Amino acid sequence: MELGDDADLTTAGEFRPRARGQGAAVAIGVIIGGLGVLGAILILALSDDIVYAPLVGAAAIAVWTAGATGGIAALVPGWTLAAWVIAPPRSTLEIATRDEFVRWAASLVVGVTVAGVGIAMRKGHSRAADAVDRAERSRVRVLGLQSLSASLSAALTPEEVARALVDGVPAAIGARGGALGLVEGDDLVIIGPSGSASQTLQPGSRMSLTTRAPITAAARAGAPAWAQRRREFVSRFPEGAALAPY
């Protein structure tokens, strides 16, 4: 049996901060940091006051938009560029006065602190999304077990019992499908129901117990056998994977 994603699961993706590749995160951080410097330059042109607040805001936005990598990419070039174009004497990385250096350094400390808080909040947001996801999976599977119990209670014939098991068990445990088989000598014979959407093996088909498939492994060992990913399925149960190409 191959375990997969629950078909009816409401994902927590809408609650999870968006993950980006390293290159994209760096590019976004640099752009946002540059916009922060531009904002500080505009304020300087309008008021003759050196204000680093736009850089602090840019660091916070970069962290929330592109994660820790984006925040670092906004902080490092942003404050370096600010020392070059904003702090006097300008056009050099040297800062003319002790007071101006303290102002520049203090704003950098604030920017780093804000970025750190943003990173912690982003991680907390991701953990909350994971908790929502786990709770929803548990809810869906409890509903599946309840539905399976009701179907088995209502089943009156072996065919109905088989259909209830094949339709209900995969949904209850998060599998993509299932099949029932009976051991006959050295073979496993797949039994009904016919036409079930969850049936992964053709009823009436016969396979050797030595076949490398989850259902034959479970029959040989008397214990569950499963794969959680297609790659694992193909590696551990190549013949079963060939019979169930999902």
mmCIF file of C-alpha atoms in Angstrom:
data_model
loop_
_atom_site.group_PDB
_atom_site.id
_atom_site.type_symbol
_atom_site.label_atom_id
_atom_site.label_comp_id
_atom_site.label_asym_id
_atom_site.label_seq_id
_atom_site.Cartn_x
_atom_site.Cartn_y
_atom_site.Cartn_z
ATOM 1 C CA MET A 1 0.000 0.000 0.000
ATOM 2 C CA GLU A 2 1.399 3.429 -0.945
ATOM 3 C CA LEU A 3 0.533 6.219 1.447
ATOM 4 C CA GLY A 4 -0.193 9.565 -0.162
ATOM 5 C CA ASP A 5 -1.733 12.928 0.539
ATOM 6 C CA ASP A 6 -5.320 12.986 1.775
ATOM 7 C CA ALA A 7 -7.501 13.889 -1.162
ATOM 8 C CA ASP A 8 -9.973 15.903 0.914
ATOM 9 C CA LEU A 9 -7.382 17.580 3.134
ATOM 10 C CA THR A 10 -7.639 21.335 3.532
ATOM 11 C CA THR A 11 -4.000 22.369 3.463
ATOM 12 C CA ALA A 12 -2.445 24.974 5.720
ATOM 13 C CA GLY A 13 -0.497 26.526 2.836
ATOM 14 C CA GLU A 14 -2.481 29.751 3.054
ATOM 15 C CA PHE A 15 -1.199 30.206 6.616
ATOM 16 C CA ARG A 16 2.435 29.361 5.835
ATOM 17 C CA PRO A 17 5.017 32.024 4.890
ATOM 18 C CA ARG A 18 6.054 31.556 1.287
ATOM 19 C CA ALA A 19 9.378 29.766 0.824
ATOM 20 C CA ARG A 20 11.703 31.078 -1.883
ATOM 21 C CA GLY A 21 14.911 29.853 -3.470
ATOM 22 C CA GLN A 22 18.189 31.298 -2.215
ATOM 23 C CA GLY A 23 18.821 33.306 -5.371
ATOM 24 C CA ALA A 24 15.336 34.808 -5.408
ATOM 25 C CA ALA A 25 15.521 35.617 -1.685
ATOM 26 C CA VAL A 26 18.858 37.416 -2.113
ATOM 27 C CA ALA A 27 17.569 39.392 -5.104
ATOM 28 C CA ILE A 28 14.400 40.413 -3.267
ATOM 29 C CA GLY A 29 16.394 41.406 -0.171
ATOM 30 C CA VAL A 30 18.834 43.527 -2.157
ATOM 31 C CA ILE A 31 16.004 45.278 -4.005
ATOM 32 C CA ILE A 32 14.065 46.012 -0.827
ATOM 33 C CA GLY A 33 17.244 47.193 0.927
ATOM 34 C CA GLY A 34 17.968 49.469 -2.017
ATOM 35 C CA LEU A 35 14.460 50.917 -1.792
ATOM 36 C CA GLY A 36 15.089 51.613 1.896
ATOM 37 C CA VAL A 37 18.243 53.544 1.029
ATOM 38 C CA LEU A 38 16.326 55.444 -1.654
ATOM 39 C CA GLY A 39 13.699 56.389 0.921
ATOM 40 C CA ALA A 40 16.396 57.693 3.272
ATOM 41 C CA ILE A 41 17.918 59.717 0.412
ATOM 42 C CA LEU A 42 14.536 61.285 -0.388
ATOM 43 C CA ILE A 43 14.030 62.243 3.257
ATOM 44 C CA LEU A 44 17.528 63.761 3.297
ATOM 45 C CA ALA A 45 16.724 65.799 0.187
ATOM 46 C CA LEU A 46 13.498 67.123 1.700
ATOM 47 C CA SER A 47 14.626 67.874 5.253
ATOM 48 C CA ASP A 48 18.445 67.776 5.400
ATOM 49 C CA ASP A 49 18.077 65.269 8.246
ATOM 50 C CA ILE A 50 19.765 61.863 8.099
ATOM 51 C CA VAL A 51 17.114 59.267 8.921
ATOM 52 C CA TYR A 52 17.778 55.520 8.837
ATOM 53 C CA ALA A 53 14.215 54.460 9.612
ATOM 54 C CA PRO A 54 13.445 53.482 5.980
ATOM 55 C CA LEU A 55 16.310 50.965 6.136
ATOM 56 C CA VAL A 56 14.908 49.427 9.316
ATOM 57 C CA GLY A 57 11.501 49.114 7.665
ATOM 58 C CA ALA A 58 13.108 47.597 4.578
ATOM 59 C CA ALA A 59 14.841 44.945 6.720
ATOM 60 C CA ALA A 60 11.524 43.973 8.312
ATOM 61 C CA ILE A 61 9.760 43.762 4.943
ATOM 62 C CA ALA A 62 12.609 41.744 3.428
ATOM 63 C CA VAL A 63 12.482 39.191 6.261
ATOM 64 C CA TRP A 64 8.729 38.729 5.969
ATOM 65 C CA THR A 65 8.847 38.566 2.173
ATOM 66 C CA ALA A 66 11.978 36.458 1.623
ATOM 67 C CA GLY A 67 12.945 34.998 4.999
ATOM 68 C CA ALA A 68 16.266 35.194 6.829
ATOM 69 C CA THR A 69 18.270 35.221 3.584
ATOM 70 C CA GLY A 70 16.286 38.170 2.285
ATOM 71 C CA GLY A 71 16.737 40.021 5.572
ATOM 72 C CA ILE A 72 20.519 39.586 5.499
ATOM 73 C CA ALA A 73 20.580 40.636 1.846
ATOM 74 C CA ALA A 74 18.739 43.832 2.785
ATOM 75 C CA LEU A 75 20.836 44.597 5.877
ATOM 76 C CA VAL A 76 24.386 44.192 4.583
ATOM 77 C CA PRO A 77 24.254 46.130 1.294
ATOM 78 C CA GLY A 78 21.629 48.527 2.669
ATOM 79 C CA TRP A 79 23.707 49.850 5.548
ATOM 80 C CA THR A 80 26.923 49.715 3.508
ATOM 81 C CA LEU A 81 25.293 51.824 0.810
ATOM 82 C CA ALA A 82 23.882 54.166 3.460
ATOM 83 C CA ALA A 83 27.400 54.774 4.806
ATOM 84 C CA TRP A 84 28.498 55.607 1.275
ATOM 85 C CA VAL A 85 25.703 57.909 0.095
ATOM 86 C CA ILE A 86 23.969 59.195 3.248
ATOM 87 C CA ALA A 87 26.425 59.514 6.142
ATOM 88 C CA PRO A 88 28.820 62.463 5.688
ATOM 89 C CA PRO A 89 31.278 63.043 4.095
ATOM 90 C CA ARG A 90 29.559 60.748 1.535
ATOM 91 C CA SER A 91 31.063 58.956 -1.490
ATOM 92 C CA THR A 92 33.263 57.077 0.975
ATOM 93 C CA LEU A 93 32.754 54.382 3.591
ATOM 94 C CA GLU A 94 34.421 56.584 6.208
ATOM 95 C CA ILE A 95 31.989 58.353 8.529
ATOM 96 C CA ALA A 96 33.110 61.855 9.443
ATOM 97 C CA THR A 97 32.070 62.192 13.082
ATOM 98 C CA ARG A 98 31.735 59.933 16.100
ATOM 99 C CA ASP A 99 28.120 61.027 16.616
ATOM 100 C CA GLU A 100 27.190 60.130 13.052
ATOM 101 C CA PHE A 101 28.895 56.754 13.357
ATOM 102 C CA VAL A 102 26.967 56.060 16.568
ATOM 103 C CA ARG A 103 23.722 57.000 14.818
ATOM 104 C CA TRP A 104 24.558 54.746 11.849
ATOM 105 C CA ALA A 105 25.627 51.843 14.088
ATOM 106 C CA ALA A 106 22.635 52.223 16.412
ATOM 107 C CA SER A 107 20.249 52.097 13.461
ATOM 108 C CA LEU A 108 22.042 48.954 12.226
ATOM 109 C CA VAL A 109 21.578 47.318 15.647
ATOM 110 C CA VAL A 110 17.886 48.208 15.526
ATOM 111 C CA GLY A 111 17.653 46.807 11.992
ATOM 112 C CA VAL A 112 19.308 43.534 13.038
ATOM 113 C CA THR A 113 16.983 43.293 16.058
ATOM 114 C CA VAL A 114 13.898 43.913 13.939
ATOM 115 C CA ALA A 115 15.088 41.326 11.408
ATOM 116 C CA GLY A 116 15.690 38.804 14.209
ATOM 117 C CA VAL A 117 12.194 39.344 15.597
ATOM 118 C CA GLY A 118 10.780 38.969 12.094
ATOM 119 C CA ILE A 119 12.653 35.699 11.573
ATOM 120 C CA ALA A 120 11.344 34.356 14.898
ATOM 121 C CA MET A 121 7.782 35.385 13.981
ATOM 122 C CA ARG A 122 8.123 33.775 10.565
ATOM 123 C CA LYS A 123 9.289 30.506 12.143
ATOM 124 C CA GLY A 124 6.415 30.666 14.625
ATOM 125 C CA HIS A 125 4.022 31.212 11.740
ATOM 126 C CA SER A 126 5.405 28.117 9.999
ATOM 127 C CA ARG A 127 5.062 26.030 13.171
ATOM 128 C CA ALA A 128 1.473 27.204 13.577
ATOM 129 C CA ALA A 129 0.743 26.215 9.971
ATOM 130 C CA ASP A 130 2.257 22.768 10.629
ATOM 131 C CA ALA A 131 0.010 22.367 13.679
ATOM 132 C CA VAL A 132 -3.054 23.332 11.633
ATOM 133 C CA ASP A 133 -2.019 20.840 8.964
ATOM 134 C CA ARG A 134 -1.599 17.996 11.481
ATOM 135 C CA ALA A 135 -4.919 18.785 13.144
ATOM 136 C CA GLU A 136 -6.718 18.791 9.792
ATOM 137 C CA ARG A 137 -5.139 15.475 8.804
ATOM 138 C CA SER A 138 -6.246 13.950 12.091
ATOM 139 C CA ARG A 139 -9.779 15.273 11.606
ATOM 140 C CA VAL A 140 -10.021 13.891 8.065
ATOM 141 C CA ARG A 141 -8.783 10.461 9.159
ATOM 142 C CA VAL A 142 -11.164 10.318 12.119
ATOM 143 C CA LEU A 143 -14.018 11.077 9.730
ATOM 144 C CA GLY A 144 -12.710 8.330 7.432
ATOM 145 C CA LEU A 145 -12.709 5.803 10.271
ATOM 146 C CA GLN A 146 -16.224 6.799 11.250
ATOM 147 C CA SER A 147 -17.376 6.382 7.658
ATOM 148 C CA LEU A 148 -15.641 2.987 7.432
ATOM 149 C CA SER A 149 -17.316 1.800 10.640
ATOM 150 C CA ALA A 150 -20.710 2.860 9.321
ATOM 151 C CA SER A 151 -20.126 1.117 5.982
ATOM 152 C CA LEU A 152 -19.048 -2.140 7.647
ATOM 153 C CA SER A 153 -22.041 -2.030 9.974
ATOM 154 C CA ALA A 154 -24.364 -1.686 6.990
ATOM 155 C CA ALA A 155 -22.652 -4.382 4.868
ATOM 156 C CA LEU A 156 -24.766 -7.538 4.506
ATOM 157 C CA THR A 157 -22.796 -9.619 1.981
ATOM 158 C CA PRO A 158 -19.096 -10.517 1.501
ATOM 159 C CA GLU A 159 -19.089 -8.319 -1.607
ATOM 160 C CA GLU A 160 -20.337 -5.350 0.403
ATOM 161 C CA VAL A 161 -17.771 -5.984 3.152
ATOM 162 C CA ALA A 162 -14.988 -6.135 0.558
ATOM 163 C CA ARG A 163 -16.181 -2.906 -1.063
ATOM 164 C CA ALA A 164 -16.394 -1.162 2.313
ATOM 165 C CA LEU A 165 -12.828 -2.204 3.149
ATOM 166 C CA VAL A 166 -11.335 -1.296 -0.234
ATOM 167 C CA ASP A 167 -13.156 2.032 -0.351
ATOM 168 C CA GLY A 168 -12.848 2.957 3.315
ATOM 169 C CA VAL A 169 -9.469 1.805 4.617
ATOM 170 C CA PRO A 170 -7.288 3.758 2.116
ATOM 171 C CA ALA A 171 -9.229 6.959 2.821
ATOM 172 C CA ALA A 172 -8.997 6.405 6.583
ATOM 173 C CA ILE A 173 -5.201 5.977 6.634
ATOM 174 C CA GLY A 174 -4.317 8.392 3.834
ATOM 175 C CA ALA A 175 -3.429 5.800 1.176
ATOM 176 C CA ARG A 176 -4.034 6.179 -2.553
ATOM 177 C CA GLY A 177 -5.852 2.867 -2.881
ATOM 178 C CA GLY A 178 -6.004 -0.729 -1.754
ATOM 179 C CA ALA A 179 -6.845 -4.314 -2.618
ATOM 180 C CA LEU A 180 -7.887 -7.500 -0.843
ATOM 181 C CA GLY A 181 -6.228 -10.845 -1.450
ATOM 182 C CA LEU A 182 -6.491 -14.455 -0.278
ATOM 183 C CA VAL A 183 -3.492 -16.758 0.083
ATOM 184 C CA GLU A 184 -3.857 -19.926 -1.982
ATOM 185 C CA GLY A 185 -0.760 -22.091 -1.623
ATOM 186 C CA ASP A 186 2.200 -20.086 -2.834
ATOM 187 C CA ASP A 187 0.025 -17.492 -4.559
ATOM 188 C CA LEU A 188 -2.069 -14.509 -3.594
ATOM 189 C CA VAL A 189 -5.406 -14.137 -5.377
ATOM 190 C CA ILE A 190 -6.942 -10.661 -5.541
ATOM 191 C CA ILE A 191 -10.634 -10.675 -4.685
ATOM 192 C CA GLY A 192 -13.399 -8.104 -5.365
ATOM 193 C CA PRO A 193 -14.999 -5.702 -5.413
ATOM 194 C CA SER A 194 -15.076 -5.000 -9.136
ATOM 195 C CA GLY A 195 -15.412 -1.413 -10.293
ATOM 196 C CA SER A 196 -14.278 0.242 -7.052
ATOM 197 C CA ALA A 197 -12.474 3.532 -7.631
ATOM 198 C CA SER A 198 -10.027 2.670 -4.830
ATOM 199 C CA GLN A 199 -9.218 -0.826 -6.163
ATOM 200 C CA THR A 200 -5.564 -0.839 -7.205
ATOM 201 C CA LEU A 201 -5.282 -4.455 -8.453
ATOM 202 C CA GLN A 202 -7.587 -6.288 -10.833
ATOM 203 C CA PRO A 203 -9.941 -8.715 -9.005
ATOM 204 C CA GLY A 204 -9.187 -12.296 -9.996
ATOM 205 C CA SER A 205 -5.521 -11.635 -10.738
ATOM 206 C CA ARG A 206 -2.986 -13.977 -9.178
ATOM 207 C CA MET A 207 0.592 -13.311 -8.099
ATOM 208 C CA SER A 208 3.298 -15.300 -6.392
ATOM 209 C CA LEU A 209 3.906 -14.580 -2.719
ATOM 210 C CA THR A 210 7.510 -13.845 -3.686
ATOM 211 C CA THR A 211 6.377 -10.875 -5.791
ATOM 212 C CA ARG A 212 7.924 -7.646 -4.515
ATOM 213 C CA ALA A 213 4.706 -5.783 -3.778
ATOM 214 C CA PRO A 214 3.240 -4.368 -0.550
ATOM 215 C CA ILE A 215 0.286 -6.741 -0.518
ATOM 216 C CA THR A 216 2.445 -9.876 -0.883
ATOM 217 C CA ALA A 217 4.988 -8.564 1.644
ATOM 218 C CA ALA A 218 2.152 -8.079 4.147
ATOM 219 C CA ALA A 219 0.818 -11.565 3.395
ATOM 220 C CA ARG A 220 4.256 -13.160 3.900
ATOM 221 C CA ALA A 221 5.103 -11.275 7.097
ATOM 222 C CA GLY A 222 1.652 -11.029 8.613
ATOM 223 C CA ALA A 223 2.362 -7.332 9.225
ATOM 224 C CA PRO A 224 1.599 -4.061 7.420
ATOM 225 C CA ALA A 225 3.809 -3.045 4.502
ATOM 226 C CA TRP A 226 3.745 0.393 2.906
ATOM 227 C CA ALA A 227 5.684 3.092 1.083
ATOM 228 C CA GLN A 228 5.167 6.793 1.687
ATOM 229 C CA ARG A 229 6.651 8.142 -1.547
ATOM 230 C CA ARG A 230 6.721 6.948 -5.140
ATOM 231 C CA ARG A 231 10.534 6.682 -5.109
ATOM 232 C CA GLU A 232 10.427 4.450 -2.044
ATOM 233 C CA PHE A 233 7.598 2.432 -3.607
ATOM 234 C CA VAL A 234 9.633 1.767 -6.762
ATOM 235 C CA SER A 235 12.784 0.955 -4.788
ATOM 236 C CA ARG A 236 11.251 -1.465 -2.264
ATOM 237 C CA PHE A 237 8.404 -2.904 -4.347
ATOM 238 C CA PRO A 238 9.324 -2.627 -8.049
ATOM 239 C CA GLU A 239 6.827 -5.250 -9.226
ATOM 240 C CA GLY A 240 4.040 -3.698 -7.168
ATOM 241 C CA ALA A 241 4.936 -0.256 -8.531
ATOM 242 C CA ALA A 242 4.628 -1.593 -12.073
ATOM 243 C CA LEU A 243 1.132 -2.881 -11.287
ATOM 244 C CA ALA A 244 0.014 0.390 -9.708
ATOM 245 C CA PRO A 245 1.518 3.275 -11.740
ATOM 246 C CA TYR A 246 0.346 6.188 -9.551
#
